[in-house]
PDB file of C-alpha atoms in Angstrom:
ATOM      1  CA  UNK X   1      -9.432 -89.383  36.813  1.00 53.00           C
ATOM      2  CA  UNK X   2      -8.505 -92.117  39.246  1.00 55.00           C
ATOM      3  CA  UNK X   3      -8.848 -91.998  43.026  1.00 53.00           C
ATOM      4  CA  UNK X   4      -5.054 -91.782  43.304  1.00 54.00           C
ATOM      5  CA  UNK X   5      -4.999 -88.691  41.021  1.00 52.00           C
ATOM      6  CA  UNK X   6      -7.816 -87.082  43.020  1.00 52.00           C
ATOM      7  CA  UNK X   7      -5.787 -87.462  46.220  1.00 57.00           C
ATOM      8  CA  UNK X   8      -2.707 -85.807  44.674  1.00 58.00           C
ATOM      9  CA  UNK X   9      -4.563 -82.899  43.020  1.00 52.00           C
ATOM     10  CA  UNK X  10      -5.089 -80.803  46.202  1.00 55.00           C
ATOM     11  CA  UNK X  11      -1.413 -81.154  47.158  1.00 52.00           C
ATOM     12  CA  UNK X  12      -0.325 -80.017  43.690  1.00 47.00           C
ATOM     13  CA  UNK X  13      -2.685 -77.032  43.869  1.00 47.00           C
ATOM     14  CA  UNK X  14      -1.235 -75.962  47.240  1.00 44.00           C
ATOM     15  CA  UNK X  15       2.310 -76.340  45.894  1.00 42.00           C
ATOM     16  CA  UNK X  16       1.500 -74.278  42.791  1.00 43.00           C
ATOM     17  CA  UNK X  17      -0.008 -71.462  44.879  1.00 41.00           C
ATOM     18  CA  UNK X  18       2.971 -71.458  47.268  1.00 44.00           C
ATOM     19  CA  UNK X  19       5.486 -71.295  44.423  1.00 41.00           C
ATOM     20  CA  UNK X  20       3.597 -68.462  42.744  1.00 41.00           C
ATOM     21  CA  UNK X  21       3.499 -66.451  45.978  1.00 43.00           C
ATOM     22  CA  UNK X  22       7.223 -66.910  46.620  1.00 41.00           C
ATOM     23  CA  UNK X  23       8.457 -66.284  43.099  1.00 41.00           C
ATOM     24  CA  UNK X  24       7.988 -62.520  43.177  1.00 41.00           C
ATOM     25  CA  UNK X  25       7.085 -62.600  39.483  1.00 38.00           C
ATOM     26  CA  UNK X  26       9.279 -62.159  36.447  1.00 36.00           C
ATOM     27  CA  UNK X  27       9.723 -58.406  36.793  1.00 34.00           C
ATOM     28  CA  UNK X  28      13.065 -57.299  38.269  1.00 38.00           C
ATOM     29  CA  UNK X  29      13.200 -54.498  40.801  1.00 42.00           C
ATOM     30  CA  UNK X  30      12.988 -51.190  38.974  1.00 46.00           C
ATOM     31  CA  UNK X  31      14.912 -47.971  39.438  1.00 43.00           C
ATOM     32  CA  UNK X  32      13.432 -44.508  39.437  1.00 47.00           C
ATOM     33  CA  UNK X  33      11.469 -43.281  36.429  1.00 49.00           C
ATOM     34  CA  UNK X  34      14.081 -40.557  35.834  1.00 49.00           C
ATOM     35  CA  UNK X  35      16.831 -43.171  35.682  1.00 48.00           C
ATOM     36  CA  UNK X  36      14.891 -45.293  33.199  1.00 50.00           C
ATOM     37  CA  UNK X  37      14.025 -42.206  31.113  1.00 54.00           C
ATOM     38  CA  UNK X  38      17.749 -41.557  30.672  1.00 56.00           C
ATOM     39  CA  UNK X  39      18.127 -45.049  29.195  1.00 53.00           C
ATOM     40  CA  UNK X  40      19.822 -46.628  32.201  1.00 53.00           C
ATOM     41  CA  UNK X  41      19.248 -50.319  32.771  1.00 51.00           C
ATOM     42  CA  UNK X  42      17.227 -51.444  35.766  1.00 51.00           C
ATOM     43  CA  UNK X  43      19.407 -54.376  36.799  1.00 56.00           C
ATOM     44  CA  UNK X  44      22.995 -55.511  36.521  1.00 65.00           C
ATOM     45  CA  UNK X  45      21.797 -58.126  34.019  1.00 69.00           C
ATOM     46  CA  UNK X  46      21.099 -55.296  31.565  1.00 81.00           C
ATOM     47  CA  UNK X  47      24.526 -53.683  31.854  1.00 90.00           C
ATOM     48  CA  UNK X  48      27.126 -53.877  29.096  1.00 92.00           C
ATOM     49  CA  UNK X  49      30.182 -56.052  29.654  1.00 92.00           C
ATOM     50  CA  UNK X  50      32.537 -54.533  32.212  1.00 94.00           C
ATOM     51  CA  UNK X  51      36.225 -53.970  31.505  1.00 96.00           C
ATOM     52  CA  UNK X  52      38.673 -54.409  34.396  1.00 96.00           C
ATOM     53  CA  UNK X  53      41.326 -52.036  32.995  1.00 97.00           C
ATOM     54  CA  UNK X  54      38.779 -49.264  32.420  1.00 97.00           C
ATOM     55  CA  UNK X  55      37.378 -49.836  35.911  1.00 97.00           C
ATOM     56  CA  UNK X  56      40.857 -49.613  37.442  1.00 97.00           C
ATOM     57  CA  UNK X  57      41.454 -46.252  35.769  1.00 97.00           C
ATOM     58  CA  UNK X  58      38.003 -44.977  36.745  1.00 96.00           C
ATOM     59  CA  UNK X  59      38.475 -46.071  40.380  1.00 96.00           C
ATOM     60  CA  UNK X  60      41.331 -43.549  40.682  1.00 96.00           C
ATOM     61  CA  UNK X  61      39.546 -40.745  38.825  1.00 95.00           C
ATOM     62  CA  UNK X  62      38.109 -37.892  40.892  1.00 94.00           C
ATOM     63  CA  UNK X  63      34.324 -37.791  40.615  1.00 88.00           C
ATOM     64  CA  UNK X  64      31.615 -35.213  41.175  1.00 84.00           C
ATOM     65  CA  UNK X  65      32.473 -34.861  44.872  1.00 87.00           C
ATOM     66  CA  UNK X  66      36.202 -34.390  44.245  1.00 91.00           C
ATOM     67  CA  UNK X  67      36.906 -37.898  45.547  1.00 93.00           C
ATOM     68  CA  UNK X  68      37.804 -41.098  43.757  1.00 95.00           C
ATOM     69  CA  UNK X  69      36.685 -44.592  44.746  1.00 95.00           C
ATOM     70  CA  UNK X  70      40.127 -45.418  46.141  1.00 95.00           C
ATOM     71  CA  UNK X  71      40.247 -42.193  48.166  1.00 96.00           C
ATOM     72  CA  UNK X  72      37.544 -43.612  50.443  1.00 95.00           C
ATOM     73  CA  UNK X  73      37.660 -47.382  49.855  1.00 95.00           C
ATOM     74  CA  UNK X  74      41.439 -47.715  49.686  1.00 94.00           C
ATOM     75  CA  UNK X  75      43.826 -49.215  47.191  1.00 90.00           C
ATOM     76  CA  UNK X  76      42.032 -51.886  45.171  1.00 93.00           C
ATOM     77  CA  UNK X  77      39.040 -51.404  47.485  1.00 95.00           C
ATOM     78  CA  UNK X  78      40.660 -53.197  50.423  1.00 92.00           C
ATOM     79  CA  UNK X  79      41.422 -50.373  52.882  1.00 92.00           C
ATOM     80  CA  UNK X  80      38.466 -48.071  53.586  1.00 93.00           C
ATOM     81  CA  UNK X  81      39.218 -44.854  55.462  1.00 94.00           C
ATOM     82  CA  UNK X  82      36.418 -45.507  57.961  1.00 92.00           C
ATOM     83  CA  UNK X  83      34.942 -48.622  59.548  1.00 89.00           C
ATOM     84  CA  UNK X  84      31.534 -47.786  58.100  1.00 90.00           C
ATOM     85  CA  UNK X  85      32.822 -47.780  54.506  1.00 92.00           C
ATOM     86  CA  UNK X  86      32.687 -51.187  52.820  1.00 92.00           C
ATOM     87  CA  UNK X  87      35.572 -53.106  51.350  1.00 93.00           C
ATOM     88  CA  UNK X  88      34.841 -53.399  47.644  1.00 95.00           C
ATOM     89  CA  UNK X  89      37.573 -55.810  46.588  1.00 95.00           C
ATOM     90  CA  UNK X  90      36.213 -59.256  45.902  1.00 93.00           C
ATOM     91  CA  UNK X  91      32.580 -58.219  46.189  1.00 93.00           C
ATOM     92  CA  UNK X  92      30.192 -59.765  43.699  1.00 93.00           C
ATOM     93  CA  UNK X  93      29.888 -57.883  40.407  1.00 94.00           C
ATOM     94  CA  UNK X  94      26.097 -57.803  40.762  1.00 94.00           C
ATOM     95  CA  UNK X  95      26.269 -56.344  44.279  1.00 93.00           C
ATOM     96  CA  UNK X  96      28.561 -53.479  43.268  1.00 96.00           C
ATOM     97  CA  UNK X  97      26.624 -52.766  40.078  1.00 96.00           C
ATOM     98  CA  UNK X  98      23.256 -52.799  41.838  1.00 95.00           C
ATOM     99  CA  UNK X  99      24.504 -50.564  44.665  1.00 96.00           C
ATOM    100  CA  UNK X 100      25.931 -48.002  42.215  1.00 96.00           C
ATOM    101  CA  UNK X 101      22.711 -48.032  40.188  1.00 95.00           C
ATOM    102  CA  UNK X 102      20.670 -47.474  43.353  1.00 96.00           C
ATOM    103  CA  UNK X 103      22.900 -44.540  44.406  1.00 96.00           C
ATOM    104  CA  UNK X 104      22.643 -43.090  40.892  1.00 96.00           C
ATOM    105  CA  UNK X 105      18.852 -43.311  40.807  1.00 94.00           C
ATOM    106  CA  UNK X 106      18.351 -42.022  44.342  1.00 95.00           C
ATOM    107  CA  UNK X 107      16.814 -45.295  45.544  1.00 95.00           C
ATOM    108  CA  UNK X 108      19.768 -45.569  47.941  1.00 95.00           C
ATOM    109  CA  UNK X 109      21.214 -42.482  49.582  1.00 95.00           C
ATOM    110  CA  UNK X 110      24.576 -41.568  51.073  1.00 93.00           C
ATOM    111  CA  UNK X 111      26.110 -38.120  51.507  1.00 92.00           C
ATOM    112  CA  UNK X 112      29.064 -38.886  49.194  1.00 91.00           C
ATOM    113  CA  UNK X 113      28.017 -41.895  47.143  1.00 94.00           C
ATOM    114  CA  UNK X 114      24.813 -40.366  45.794  1.00 94.00           C
ATOM    115  CA  UNK X 115      26.792 -37.514  44.239  1.00 93.00           C
ATOM    116  CA  UNK X 116      29.573 -39.796  43.035  1.00 93.00           C
ATOM    117  CA  UNK X 117      27.231 -42.212  41.274  1.00 95.00           C
ATOM    118  CA  UNK X 118      24.825 -39.652  39.815  1.00 94.00           C
ATOM    119  CA  UNK X 119      26.914 -39.040  36.688  1.00 92.00           C
ATOM    120  CA  UNK X 120      28.056 -42.643  36.113  1.00 95.00           C
ATOM    121  CA  UNK X 121      26.978 -44.292  32.875  1.00 96.00           C
ATOM    122  CA  UNK X 122      25.919 -47.931  32.672  1.00 95.00           C
ATOM    123  CA  UNK X 123      29.315 -48.697  31.100  1.00 96.00           C
ATOM    124  CA  UNK X 124      31.205 -47.007  33.934  1.00 97.00           C
ATOM    125  CA  UNK X 125      29.177 -48.902  36.533  1.00 96.00           C
ATOM    126  CA  UNK X 126      29.909 -52.171  34.725  1.00 96.00           C
ATOM    127  CA  UNK X 127      33.626 -51.303  34.540  1.00 97.00           C
ATOM    128  CA  UNK X 128      33.859 -50.438  38.259  1.00 97.00           C
ATOM    129  CA  UNK X 129      31.987 -53.603  39.211  1.00 96.00           C
ATOM    130  CA  UNK X 130      34.297 -55.701  37.013  1.00 96.00           C
ATOM    131  CA  UNK X 131      37.406 -54.091  38.486  1.00 97.00           C
ATOM    132  CA  UNK X 132      36.520 -54.294  42.174  1.00 96.00           C
ATOM    133  CA  UNK X 133      35.037 -57.761  41.732  1.00 95.00           C
ATOM    134  CA  UNK X 134      38.331 -58.971  40.222  1.00 96.00           C
ATOM    135  CA  UNK X 135      40.538 -57.768  43.090  1.00 95.00           C
ATOM    136  CA  UNK X 136      41.846 -60.101  45.756  1.00 92.00           C
ATOM    137  CA  UNK X 137      39.693 -59.712  48.796  1.00 86.00           C
ATOM    138  CA  UNK X 138      40.470 -59.037  52.419  1.00 76.00           C
ATOM    139  CA  UNK X 139      36.841 -59.758  53.280  1.00 72.00           C
ATOM    140  CA  UNK X 140      36.258 -62.062  56.219  1.00 71.00           C
ATOM    141  CA  UNK X 141      33.562 -64.672  56.580  1.00 67.00           C
ATOM    142  CA  UNK X 142      31.791 -63.759  59.811  1.00 65.00           C
ATOM    143  CA  UNK X 143      29.951 -67.062  60.097  1.00 69.00           C
ATOM    144  CA  UNK X 144      30.480 -68.320  63.633  1.00 66.00           C
ATOM    145  CA  UNK X 145      32.229 -65.106  64.740  1.00 61.00           C
ATOM    146  CA  UNK X 146      30.165 -64.792  67.903  1.00 64.00           C
TER     147      UNK X 146
END
């Protein structure tokens, strides 16, 4: 080993340790054991392909709480009935899928959404995420709003 290589070695060791600490490992965040036992995937990457047409139909179908997605989030997910309800149109597929999986598993709780998502299959979650993600968005970029 040359003197030049000896000088670089400590810097490479520090870099390797820092990258390992920041990587979080290869294991994705998991959902509840009950969710996994039912065969549900633990991330949106494991979901089947979503179908926009099926998601559109499902978004208007009354769920376990007697509400449909569009009852609370508005037509195409752009007009929520309350300021605290999110606009779904144009959201990232992964965001919608992950949120629905978390409501279904109980890792995320909401008085209505937990009940709505509890009976959704992986395919239905993928379809809803594909549908709402494909809609034109009325979302605003809040960067520099203040």
